[in-house]
CSV table of C-alpha atoms and ligand atoms in Angstrom, one decimal:
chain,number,residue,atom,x,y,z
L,1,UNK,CA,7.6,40.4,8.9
L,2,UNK,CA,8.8,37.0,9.9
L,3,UNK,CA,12.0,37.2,12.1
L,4,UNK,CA,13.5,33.6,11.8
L,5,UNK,CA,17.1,32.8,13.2
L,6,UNK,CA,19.9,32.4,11.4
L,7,UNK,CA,20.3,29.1,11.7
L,8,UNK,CA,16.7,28.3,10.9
L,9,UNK,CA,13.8,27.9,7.8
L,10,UNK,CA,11.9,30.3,6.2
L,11,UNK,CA,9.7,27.6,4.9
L,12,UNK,CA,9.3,23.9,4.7
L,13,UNK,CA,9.6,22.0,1.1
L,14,UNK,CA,6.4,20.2,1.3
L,15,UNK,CA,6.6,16.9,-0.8
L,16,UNK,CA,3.3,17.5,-2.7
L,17,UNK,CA,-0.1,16.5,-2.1
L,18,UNK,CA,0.3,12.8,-3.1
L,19,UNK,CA,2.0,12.1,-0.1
L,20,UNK,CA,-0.7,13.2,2.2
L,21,UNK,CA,-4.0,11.9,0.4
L,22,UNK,CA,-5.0,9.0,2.4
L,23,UNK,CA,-8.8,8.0,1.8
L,24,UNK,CA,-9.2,4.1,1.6
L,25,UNK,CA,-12.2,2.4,0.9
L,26,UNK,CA,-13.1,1.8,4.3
L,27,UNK,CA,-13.2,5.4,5.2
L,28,UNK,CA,-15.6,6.3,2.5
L,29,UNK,CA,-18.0,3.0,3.5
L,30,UNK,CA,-17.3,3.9,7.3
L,31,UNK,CA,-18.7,7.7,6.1
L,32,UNK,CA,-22.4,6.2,4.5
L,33,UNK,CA,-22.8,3.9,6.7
L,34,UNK,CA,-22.3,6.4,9.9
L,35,UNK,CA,-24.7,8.5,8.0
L,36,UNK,CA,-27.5,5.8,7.7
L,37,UNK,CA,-26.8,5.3,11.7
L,38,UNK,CA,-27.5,8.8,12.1
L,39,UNK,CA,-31.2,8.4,12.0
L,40,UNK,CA,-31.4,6.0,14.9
L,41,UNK,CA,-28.9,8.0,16.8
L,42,UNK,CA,-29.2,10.9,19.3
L,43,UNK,CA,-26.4,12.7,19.6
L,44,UNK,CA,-23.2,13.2,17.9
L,45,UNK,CA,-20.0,12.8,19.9
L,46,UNK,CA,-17.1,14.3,17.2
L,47,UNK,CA,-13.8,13.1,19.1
L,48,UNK,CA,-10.9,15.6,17.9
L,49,UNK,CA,-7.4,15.7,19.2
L,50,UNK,CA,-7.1,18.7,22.0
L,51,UNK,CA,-3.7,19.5,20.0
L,52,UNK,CA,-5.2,20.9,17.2
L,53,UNK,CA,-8.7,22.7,18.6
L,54,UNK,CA,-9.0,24.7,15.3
L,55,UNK,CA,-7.2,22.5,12.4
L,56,UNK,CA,-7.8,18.9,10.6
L,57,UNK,CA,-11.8,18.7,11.7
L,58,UNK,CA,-13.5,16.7,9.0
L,59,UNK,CA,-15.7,19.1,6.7
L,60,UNK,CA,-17.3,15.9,5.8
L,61,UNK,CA,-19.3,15.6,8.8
L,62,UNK,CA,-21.5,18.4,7.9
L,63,UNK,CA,-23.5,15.6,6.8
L,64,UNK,CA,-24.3,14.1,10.3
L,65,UNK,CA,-25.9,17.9,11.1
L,66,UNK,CA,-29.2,17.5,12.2
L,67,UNK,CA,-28.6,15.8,15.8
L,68,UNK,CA,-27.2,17.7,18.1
L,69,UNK,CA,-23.5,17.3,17.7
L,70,UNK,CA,-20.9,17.7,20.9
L,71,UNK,CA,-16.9,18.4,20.1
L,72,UNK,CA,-15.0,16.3,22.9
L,73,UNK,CA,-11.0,17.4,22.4
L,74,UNK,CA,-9.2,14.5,23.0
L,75,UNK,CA,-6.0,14.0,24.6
L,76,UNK,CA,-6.1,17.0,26.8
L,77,UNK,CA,-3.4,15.3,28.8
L,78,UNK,CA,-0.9,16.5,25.9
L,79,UNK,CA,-2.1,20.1,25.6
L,80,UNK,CA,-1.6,22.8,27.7
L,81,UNK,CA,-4.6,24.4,29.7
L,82,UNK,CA,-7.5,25.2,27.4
L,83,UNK,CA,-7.4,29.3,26.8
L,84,UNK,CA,-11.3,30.2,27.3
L,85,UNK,CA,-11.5,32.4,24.3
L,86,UNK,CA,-10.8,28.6,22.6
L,87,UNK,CA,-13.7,26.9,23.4
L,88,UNK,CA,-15.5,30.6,22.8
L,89,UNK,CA,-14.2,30.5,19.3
L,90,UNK,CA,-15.0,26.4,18.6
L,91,UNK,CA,-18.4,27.3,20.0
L,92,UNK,CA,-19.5,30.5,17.8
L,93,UNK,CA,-18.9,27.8,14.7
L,94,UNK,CA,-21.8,27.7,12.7
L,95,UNK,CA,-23.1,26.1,9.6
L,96,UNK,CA,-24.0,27.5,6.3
L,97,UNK,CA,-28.0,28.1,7.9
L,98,UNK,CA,-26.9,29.4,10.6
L,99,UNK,CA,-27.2,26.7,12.9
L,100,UNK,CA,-24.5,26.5,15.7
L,101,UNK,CA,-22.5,23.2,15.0
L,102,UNK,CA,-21.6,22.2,18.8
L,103,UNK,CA,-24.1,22.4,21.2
L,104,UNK,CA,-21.0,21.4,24.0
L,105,UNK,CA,-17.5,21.2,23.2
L,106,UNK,CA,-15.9,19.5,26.3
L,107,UNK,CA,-12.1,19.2,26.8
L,108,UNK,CA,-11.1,15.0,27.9
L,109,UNK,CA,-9.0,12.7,28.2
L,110,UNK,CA,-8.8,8.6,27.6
L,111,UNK,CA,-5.4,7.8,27.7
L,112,UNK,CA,-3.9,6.9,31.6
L,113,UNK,CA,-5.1,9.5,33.0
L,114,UNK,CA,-8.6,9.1,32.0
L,115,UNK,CA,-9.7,13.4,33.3
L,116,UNK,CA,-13.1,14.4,32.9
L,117,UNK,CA,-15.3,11.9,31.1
L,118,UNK,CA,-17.6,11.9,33.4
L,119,UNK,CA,-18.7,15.6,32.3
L,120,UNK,CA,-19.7,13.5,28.9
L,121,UNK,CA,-23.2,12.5,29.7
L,122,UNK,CA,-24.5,15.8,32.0
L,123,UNK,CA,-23.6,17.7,28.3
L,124,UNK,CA,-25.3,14.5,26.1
L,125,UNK,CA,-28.5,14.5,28.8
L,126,UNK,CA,-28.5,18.5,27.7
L,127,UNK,CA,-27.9,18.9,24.4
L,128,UNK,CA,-30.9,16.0,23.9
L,129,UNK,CA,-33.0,17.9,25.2
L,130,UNK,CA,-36.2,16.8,28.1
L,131,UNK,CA,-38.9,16.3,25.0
L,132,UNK,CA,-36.6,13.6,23.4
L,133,UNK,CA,-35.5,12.2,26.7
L,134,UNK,CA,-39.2,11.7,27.6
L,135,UNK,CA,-40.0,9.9,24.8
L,136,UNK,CA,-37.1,7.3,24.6
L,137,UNK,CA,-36.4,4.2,26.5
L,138,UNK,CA,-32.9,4.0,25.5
L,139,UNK,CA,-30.4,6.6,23.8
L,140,UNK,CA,-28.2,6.0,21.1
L,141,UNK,CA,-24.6,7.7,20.5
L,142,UNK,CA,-22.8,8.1,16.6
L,143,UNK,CA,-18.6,8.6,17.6
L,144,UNK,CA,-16.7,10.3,14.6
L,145,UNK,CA,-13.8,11.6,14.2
L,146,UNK,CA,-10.4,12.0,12.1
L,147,UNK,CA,-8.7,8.2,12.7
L,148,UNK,CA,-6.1,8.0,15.9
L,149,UNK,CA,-7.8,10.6,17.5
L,150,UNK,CA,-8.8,7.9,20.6
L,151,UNK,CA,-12.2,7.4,19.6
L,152,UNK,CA,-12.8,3.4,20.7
L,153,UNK,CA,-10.5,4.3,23.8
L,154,UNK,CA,-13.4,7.0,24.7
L,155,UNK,CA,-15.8,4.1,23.9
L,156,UNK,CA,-14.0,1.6,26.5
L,157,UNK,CA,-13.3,4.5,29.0
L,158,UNK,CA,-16.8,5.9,29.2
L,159,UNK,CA,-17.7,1.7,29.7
L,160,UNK,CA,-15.3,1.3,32.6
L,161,UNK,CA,-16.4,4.5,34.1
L,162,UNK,CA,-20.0,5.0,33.5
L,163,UNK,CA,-21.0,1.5,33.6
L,164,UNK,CA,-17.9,0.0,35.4
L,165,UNK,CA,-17.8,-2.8,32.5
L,166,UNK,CA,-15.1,-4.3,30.9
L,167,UNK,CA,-13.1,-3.0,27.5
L,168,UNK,CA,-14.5,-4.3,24.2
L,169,UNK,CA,-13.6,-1.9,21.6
L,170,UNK,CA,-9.7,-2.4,19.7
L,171,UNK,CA,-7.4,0.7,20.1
L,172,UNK,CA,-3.8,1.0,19.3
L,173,UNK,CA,-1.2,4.0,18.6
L,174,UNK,CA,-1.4,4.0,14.7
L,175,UNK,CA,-4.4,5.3,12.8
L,176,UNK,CA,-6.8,3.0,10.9
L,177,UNK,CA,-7.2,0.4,13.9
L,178,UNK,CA,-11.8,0.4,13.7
L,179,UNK,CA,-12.3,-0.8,10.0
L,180,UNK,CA,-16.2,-0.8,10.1
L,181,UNK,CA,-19.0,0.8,12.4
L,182,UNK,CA,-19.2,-1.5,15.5
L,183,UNK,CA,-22.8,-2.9,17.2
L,184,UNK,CA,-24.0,-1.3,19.8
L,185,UNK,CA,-22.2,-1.0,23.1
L,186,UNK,CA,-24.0,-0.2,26.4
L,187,UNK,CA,-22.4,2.6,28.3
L,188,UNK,CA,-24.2,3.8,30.9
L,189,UNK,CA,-27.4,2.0,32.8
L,190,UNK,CA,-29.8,4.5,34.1
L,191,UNK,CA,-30.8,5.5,31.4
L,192,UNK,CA,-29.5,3.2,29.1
L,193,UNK,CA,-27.1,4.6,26.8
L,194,UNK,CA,-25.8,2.9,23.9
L,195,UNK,CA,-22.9,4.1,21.9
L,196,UNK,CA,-21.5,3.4,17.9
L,197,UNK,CA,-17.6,3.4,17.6
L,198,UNK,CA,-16.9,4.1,14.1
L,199,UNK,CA,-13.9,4.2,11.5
L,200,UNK,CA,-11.8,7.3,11.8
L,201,UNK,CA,-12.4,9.2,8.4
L,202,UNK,CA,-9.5,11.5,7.1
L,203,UNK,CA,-10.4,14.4,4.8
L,204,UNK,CA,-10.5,13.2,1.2
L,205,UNK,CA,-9.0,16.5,-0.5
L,206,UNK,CA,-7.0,18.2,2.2
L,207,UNK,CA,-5.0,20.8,0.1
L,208,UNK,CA,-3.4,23.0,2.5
L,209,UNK,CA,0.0,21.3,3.3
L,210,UNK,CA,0.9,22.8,6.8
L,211,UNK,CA,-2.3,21.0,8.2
L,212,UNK,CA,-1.5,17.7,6.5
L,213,UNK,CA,1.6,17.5,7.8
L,214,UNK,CA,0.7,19.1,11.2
L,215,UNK,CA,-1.8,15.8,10.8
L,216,UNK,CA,0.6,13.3,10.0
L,217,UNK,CA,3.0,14.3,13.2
L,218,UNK,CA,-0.1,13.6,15.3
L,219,UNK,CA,-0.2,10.5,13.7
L,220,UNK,CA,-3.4,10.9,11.7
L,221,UNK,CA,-1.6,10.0,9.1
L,222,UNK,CA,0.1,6.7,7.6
L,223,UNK,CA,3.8,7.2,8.6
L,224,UNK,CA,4.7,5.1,5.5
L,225,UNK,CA,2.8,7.3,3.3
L,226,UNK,CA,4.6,10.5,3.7
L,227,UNK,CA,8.0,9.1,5.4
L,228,UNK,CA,8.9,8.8,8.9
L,229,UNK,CA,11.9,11.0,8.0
L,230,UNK,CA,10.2,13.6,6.4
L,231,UNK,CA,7.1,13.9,9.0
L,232,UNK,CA,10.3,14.2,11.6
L,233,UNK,CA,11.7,16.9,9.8
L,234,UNK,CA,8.5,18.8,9.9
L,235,UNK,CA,8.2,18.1,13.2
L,236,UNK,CA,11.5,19.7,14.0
L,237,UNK,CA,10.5,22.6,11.4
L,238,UNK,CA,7.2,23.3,14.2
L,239,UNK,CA,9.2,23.2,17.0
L,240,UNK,CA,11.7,25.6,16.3
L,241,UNK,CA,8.9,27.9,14.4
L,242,UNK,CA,6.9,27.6,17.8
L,243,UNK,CA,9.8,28.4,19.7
L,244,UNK,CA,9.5,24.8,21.6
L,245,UNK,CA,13.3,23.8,22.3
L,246,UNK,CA,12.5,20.7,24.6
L,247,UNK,CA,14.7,18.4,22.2
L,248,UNK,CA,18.2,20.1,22.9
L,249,UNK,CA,18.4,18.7,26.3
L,250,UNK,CA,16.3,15.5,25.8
L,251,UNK,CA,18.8,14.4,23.1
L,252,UNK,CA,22.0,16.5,24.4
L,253,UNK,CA,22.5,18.8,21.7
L,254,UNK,CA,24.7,21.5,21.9
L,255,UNK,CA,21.7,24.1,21.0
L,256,UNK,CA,18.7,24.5,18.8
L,257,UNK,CA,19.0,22.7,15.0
L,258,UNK,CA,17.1,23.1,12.0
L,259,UNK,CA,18.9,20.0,10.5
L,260,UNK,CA,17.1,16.9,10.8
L,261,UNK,CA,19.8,15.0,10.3
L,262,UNK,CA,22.5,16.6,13.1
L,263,UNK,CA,19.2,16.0,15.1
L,264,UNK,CA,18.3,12.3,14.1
L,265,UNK,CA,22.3,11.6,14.7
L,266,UNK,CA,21.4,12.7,18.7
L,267,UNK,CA,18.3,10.5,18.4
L,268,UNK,CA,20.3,7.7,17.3
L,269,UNK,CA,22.8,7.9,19.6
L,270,UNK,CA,20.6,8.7,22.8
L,271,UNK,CA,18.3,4.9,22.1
L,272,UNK,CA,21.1,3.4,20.3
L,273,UNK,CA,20.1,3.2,16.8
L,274,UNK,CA,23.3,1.6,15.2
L,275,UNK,CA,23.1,0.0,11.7
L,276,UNK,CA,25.8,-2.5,10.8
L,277,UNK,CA,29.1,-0.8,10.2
L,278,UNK,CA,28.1,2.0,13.0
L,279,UNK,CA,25.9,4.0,10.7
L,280,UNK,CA,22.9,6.0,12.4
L,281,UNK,CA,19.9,4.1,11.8
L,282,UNK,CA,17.8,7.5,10.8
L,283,UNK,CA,15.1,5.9,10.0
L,284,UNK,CA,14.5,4.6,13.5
L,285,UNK,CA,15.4,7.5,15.1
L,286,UNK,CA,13.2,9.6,13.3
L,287,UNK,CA,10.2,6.8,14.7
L,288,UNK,CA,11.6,7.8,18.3
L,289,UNK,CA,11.5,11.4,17.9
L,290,UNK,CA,7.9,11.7,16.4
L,291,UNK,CA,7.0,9.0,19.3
L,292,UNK,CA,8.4,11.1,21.9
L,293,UNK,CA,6.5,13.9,20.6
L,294,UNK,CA,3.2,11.8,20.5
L,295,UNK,CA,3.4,10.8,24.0
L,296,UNK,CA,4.3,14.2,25.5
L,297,UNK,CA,7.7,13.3,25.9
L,298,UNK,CA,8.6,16.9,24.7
L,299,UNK,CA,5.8,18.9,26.7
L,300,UNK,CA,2.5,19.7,26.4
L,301,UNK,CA,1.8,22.1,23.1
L,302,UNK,CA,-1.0,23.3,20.6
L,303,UNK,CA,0.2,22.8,17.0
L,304,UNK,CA,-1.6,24.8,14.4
L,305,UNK,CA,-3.0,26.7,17.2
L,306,UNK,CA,-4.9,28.9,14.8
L,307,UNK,CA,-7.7,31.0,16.2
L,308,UNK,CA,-9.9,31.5,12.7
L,309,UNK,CA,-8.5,34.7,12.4
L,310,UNK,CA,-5.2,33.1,12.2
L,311,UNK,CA,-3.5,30.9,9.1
L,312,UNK,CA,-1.0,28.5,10.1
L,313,UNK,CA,1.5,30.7,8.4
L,314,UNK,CA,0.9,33.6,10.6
L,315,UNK,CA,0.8,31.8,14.2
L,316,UNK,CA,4.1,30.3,12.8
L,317,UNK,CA,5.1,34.2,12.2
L,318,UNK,CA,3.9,35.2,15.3
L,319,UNK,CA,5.8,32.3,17.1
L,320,UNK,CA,9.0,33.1,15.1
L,321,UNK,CA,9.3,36.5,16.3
L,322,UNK,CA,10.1,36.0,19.5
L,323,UNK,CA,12.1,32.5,18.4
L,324,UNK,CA,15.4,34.8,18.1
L,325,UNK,CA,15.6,35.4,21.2
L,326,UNK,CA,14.4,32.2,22.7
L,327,UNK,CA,17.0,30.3,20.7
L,328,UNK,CA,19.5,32.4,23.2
L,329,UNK,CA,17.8,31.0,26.1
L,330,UNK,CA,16.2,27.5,24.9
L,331,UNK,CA,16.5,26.5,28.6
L,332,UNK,CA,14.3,29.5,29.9
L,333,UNK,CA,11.8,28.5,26.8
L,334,UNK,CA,11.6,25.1,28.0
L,335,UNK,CA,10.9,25.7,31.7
L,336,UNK,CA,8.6,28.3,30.3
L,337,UNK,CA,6.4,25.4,28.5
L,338,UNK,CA,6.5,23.0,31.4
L,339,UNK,CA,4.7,25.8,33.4
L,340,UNK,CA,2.0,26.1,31.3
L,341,UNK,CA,0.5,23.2,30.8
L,342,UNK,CA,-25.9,20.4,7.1
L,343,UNK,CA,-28.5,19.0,7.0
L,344,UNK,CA,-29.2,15.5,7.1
L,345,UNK,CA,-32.2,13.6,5.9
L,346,UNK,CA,-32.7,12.7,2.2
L,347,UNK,CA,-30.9,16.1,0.8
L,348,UNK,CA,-28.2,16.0,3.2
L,349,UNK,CA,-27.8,12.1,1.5
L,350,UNK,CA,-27.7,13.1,-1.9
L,351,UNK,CA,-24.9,15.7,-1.0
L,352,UNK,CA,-23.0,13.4,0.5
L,353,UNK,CA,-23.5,11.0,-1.6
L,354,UNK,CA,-22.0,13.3,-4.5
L,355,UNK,CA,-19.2,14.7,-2.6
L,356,UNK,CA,-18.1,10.7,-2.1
L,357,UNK,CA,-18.6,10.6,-5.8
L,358,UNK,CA,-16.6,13.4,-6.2
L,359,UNK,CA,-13.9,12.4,-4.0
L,360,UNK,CA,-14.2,8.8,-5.8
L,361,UNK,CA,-13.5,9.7,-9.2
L,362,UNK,CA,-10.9,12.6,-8.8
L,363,UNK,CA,-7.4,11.7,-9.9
L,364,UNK,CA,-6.9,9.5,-6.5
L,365,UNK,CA,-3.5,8.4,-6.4
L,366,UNK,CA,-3.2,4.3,-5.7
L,367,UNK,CA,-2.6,2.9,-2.6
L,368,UNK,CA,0.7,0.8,-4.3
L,369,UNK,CA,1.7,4.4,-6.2
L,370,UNK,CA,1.7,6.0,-2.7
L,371,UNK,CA,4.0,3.4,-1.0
L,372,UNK,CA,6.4,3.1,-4.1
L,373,UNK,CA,6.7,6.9,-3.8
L,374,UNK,CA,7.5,7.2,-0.1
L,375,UNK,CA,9.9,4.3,-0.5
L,376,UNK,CA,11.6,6.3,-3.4
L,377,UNK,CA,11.6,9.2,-1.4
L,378,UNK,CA,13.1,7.4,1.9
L,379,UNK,CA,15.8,5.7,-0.9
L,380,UNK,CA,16.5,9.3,-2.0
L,381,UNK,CA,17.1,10.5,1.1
L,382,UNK,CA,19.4,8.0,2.5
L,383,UNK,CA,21.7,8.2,-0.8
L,384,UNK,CA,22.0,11.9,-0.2
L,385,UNK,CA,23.0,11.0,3.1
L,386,UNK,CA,25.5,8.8,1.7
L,387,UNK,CA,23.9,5.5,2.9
L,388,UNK,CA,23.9,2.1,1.0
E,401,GTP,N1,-2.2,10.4,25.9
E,401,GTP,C1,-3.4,10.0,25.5
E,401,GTP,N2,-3.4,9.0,24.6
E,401,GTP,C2,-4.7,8.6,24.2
E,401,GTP,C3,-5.8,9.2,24.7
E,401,GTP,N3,-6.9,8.6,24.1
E,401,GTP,C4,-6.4,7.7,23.3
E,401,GTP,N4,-5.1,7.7,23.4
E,401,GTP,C5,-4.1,6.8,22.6
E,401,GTP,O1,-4.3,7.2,21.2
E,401,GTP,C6,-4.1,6.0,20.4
E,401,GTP,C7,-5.3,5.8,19.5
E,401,GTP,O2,-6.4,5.4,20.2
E,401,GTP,P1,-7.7,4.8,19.5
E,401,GTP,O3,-8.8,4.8,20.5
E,401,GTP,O4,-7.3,3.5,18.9
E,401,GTP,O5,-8.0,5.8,18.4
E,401,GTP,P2,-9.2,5.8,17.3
E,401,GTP,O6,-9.6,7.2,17.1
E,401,GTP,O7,-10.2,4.8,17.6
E,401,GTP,O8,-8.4,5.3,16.0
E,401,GTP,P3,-8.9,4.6,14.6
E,401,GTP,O9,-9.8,3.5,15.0
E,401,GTP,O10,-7.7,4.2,14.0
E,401,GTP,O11,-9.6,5.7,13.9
E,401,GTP,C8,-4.0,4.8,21.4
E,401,GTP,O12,-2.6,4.5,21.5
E,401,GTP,C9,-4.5,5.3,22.7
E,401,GTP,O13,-3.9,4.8,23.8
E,401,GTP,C10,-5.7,10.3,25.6
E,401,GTP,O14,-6.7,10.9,26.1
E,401,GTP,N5,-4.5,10.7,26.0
E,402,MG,MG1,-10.8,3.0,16.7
């Protein structure tokens, strides 16, 4: 049984699927053209954010098996310490025929602290294999991953680092920044390594709702689709289910709060986000508080940390039952978390190229439809509030 506070949800009212079905054009082009790469390419490097080791990996890149394939977790800068049964679990994956998906799964980092991507090509130089090293004058590496998970920052790390040259690939803090698969770019001399950079692709029909919006406050996600507002409030939702109370003294509430908007009101106040007439600007509070959470401002955490035994729903349950008492003692909570820190080839074609069919000529919502909605939704929202 769930034991939630009193002053907290049971559930959160998701806004419906619409809101967090986001599969443009150049996602579905970034997806065949990374799989007619794939034959001139070595090795797989699937960049995932460290956040999330066991939700929001792209079933669609099933269709790069075939190469070896290594999981680098992203971002390990804003997760706490890797739990070794994690990695245990990520690595006993396997696909449909049996075949182990990772051959490495290696825990990194590309932001300022750029931690451990030098452990990249030891586990490439592996997982290739002496036959296949033998035989090649150069190697080639395919990046993919979900979009914003840091992908062309690994690319212009691993550069600088490996091959002490200068930064070529475009990054930035929203997702959708690498439109197109890039050329070639030379990462390492002896041997000579070459690396891909591709579009981050989101899942095309991601139905369960927790993981979309556990998504979209990571930032995988449009803002604008689902609502800055909304993606705040769920982010609020999975700290006080997690038991993660970081935000009481960072914007000087009086104690834990399940309602957004007594919580966007301390946002507001703390950077002052004034509209004319004195009003709270929510809207640019609610930007600041998933920010803050993006950059680590409110400690290092696993979202959706769910072992595959584990749905979303029950790690939340589990979280919740000691949330009672930590809601007593949100200080003691907080130091607490500060101290822990298929197969490709011509089949494997045809199914992909069906499953983009598929995903093509389902009921898939407009781009314009999608904004209009999230604008009515944002309009909605600031009425109730009794906004303008
Ligand atoms: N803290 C931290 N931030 C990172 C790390 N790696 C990348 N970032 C930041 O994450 C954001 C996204 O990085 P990108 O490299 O553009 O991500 P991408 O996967 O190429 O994104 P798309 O091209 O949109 O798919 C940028 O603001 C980076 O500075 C990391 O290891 N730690
Ligand atoms: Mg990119």
């Amino acid at each position: 049984m769930t034991m939630c506070a009193a002053w907290m949800r049971h559930s959160f009212q998701h806004v419906g699927k619409t809101a967090t079905h986001w599969f443009p054009g150049h996602m579905a082009a970034g997806l065949r053209a990374m799989q007619k790469n794939l034959r001139r390419c070595d090795c797989v490097l699937e960049v995932h954010d460290a956040r999330v080791p066991f939700i929001g990996r792209n079933p669609q890149f099933k269709y790069l098996a075939g190469t070896p394939r290594i999981l680098l977790l992203n971002k390990a800068d804003l997760a706490p310490t890797p739990q070794p049964e994690e990695k245990e679990a990520i690595m006993h994956e396997c696909l449909p025929n049996g075949e182990l998906v990772y051959s490495d799964v290696l825990y990194i980092s590309c932001g300022k602290k750029q931690a451990d991507v030098r452990q990249v090509m030891p586990a490439v130089l592996k997982s290739i294999g002496k036959d296949v090293l033998d035989s090649r004058q150069h190697l080639r590496l395919l990046i993919a991953g979900m979009p914003n998970v840091g992908k062309s920052s690994l690319v212009n790390t691993l550069r600088s680092v490996l091959a002490n040259k200068r930064k070529c690939a475009r990054t930035g803090d929203r997702p959708g920044v690498t439109r197109t698969v890039q050329q070639d770019v030379k990462i390492h001399d002896d041997p000579p390594v070459y690396i891909l950079d591709t579009p981050g692709v989101m899942i095309p029909d991601l139905d369960n709702q927790d993981h979309a919006m556990t998504l979209a406050m990571l930032g995988t996600l449009r803002d604008e689709l689902v609502g800055e507002e909304h993606v705040a409030d769920y982010l609020l939702f999975s700290l006080n289910q997690l038991g993660i109370f970081s935000y009481v003294d960072r914007y000087r509430l009086d104690g834990p709060s399940d309602n957004i908007d007594v919580v966007l009101a301390a946002v507001a106040k703390r950077i002052g986000a004034l509209l004319k007439g004195g009003e709270h600007d929510t809207l640019r509070a609610a930007c600041a508080f998933l920010d803050d959470f993006r950059r680590g401002r409110l400690g290092p955490f696993h979202l959706g940390f769910n072992p595959p035994h584990m749905t979303h729903a029950e790690t939340f349950t589990c979280a919740s039952t000691s949330v009672a008492a930590a809601s007593k003692s949100h200080q003691q909570q907080q130091h607490q978390q500060q101290q822990q820190q298929l197969d490709a080839g011509d089949d494997g074609m045809a199914a992909f190229e069906a499953a983009l069919h598929t995903t093509a000529t389902s009921s898939k919502p407009t781009k314009k439809r999608l904004q209009r909605e999230a604008i009515k939704r944002h309009d909605a929202r600031r009425r109730s509030r009794g906004h303008a």
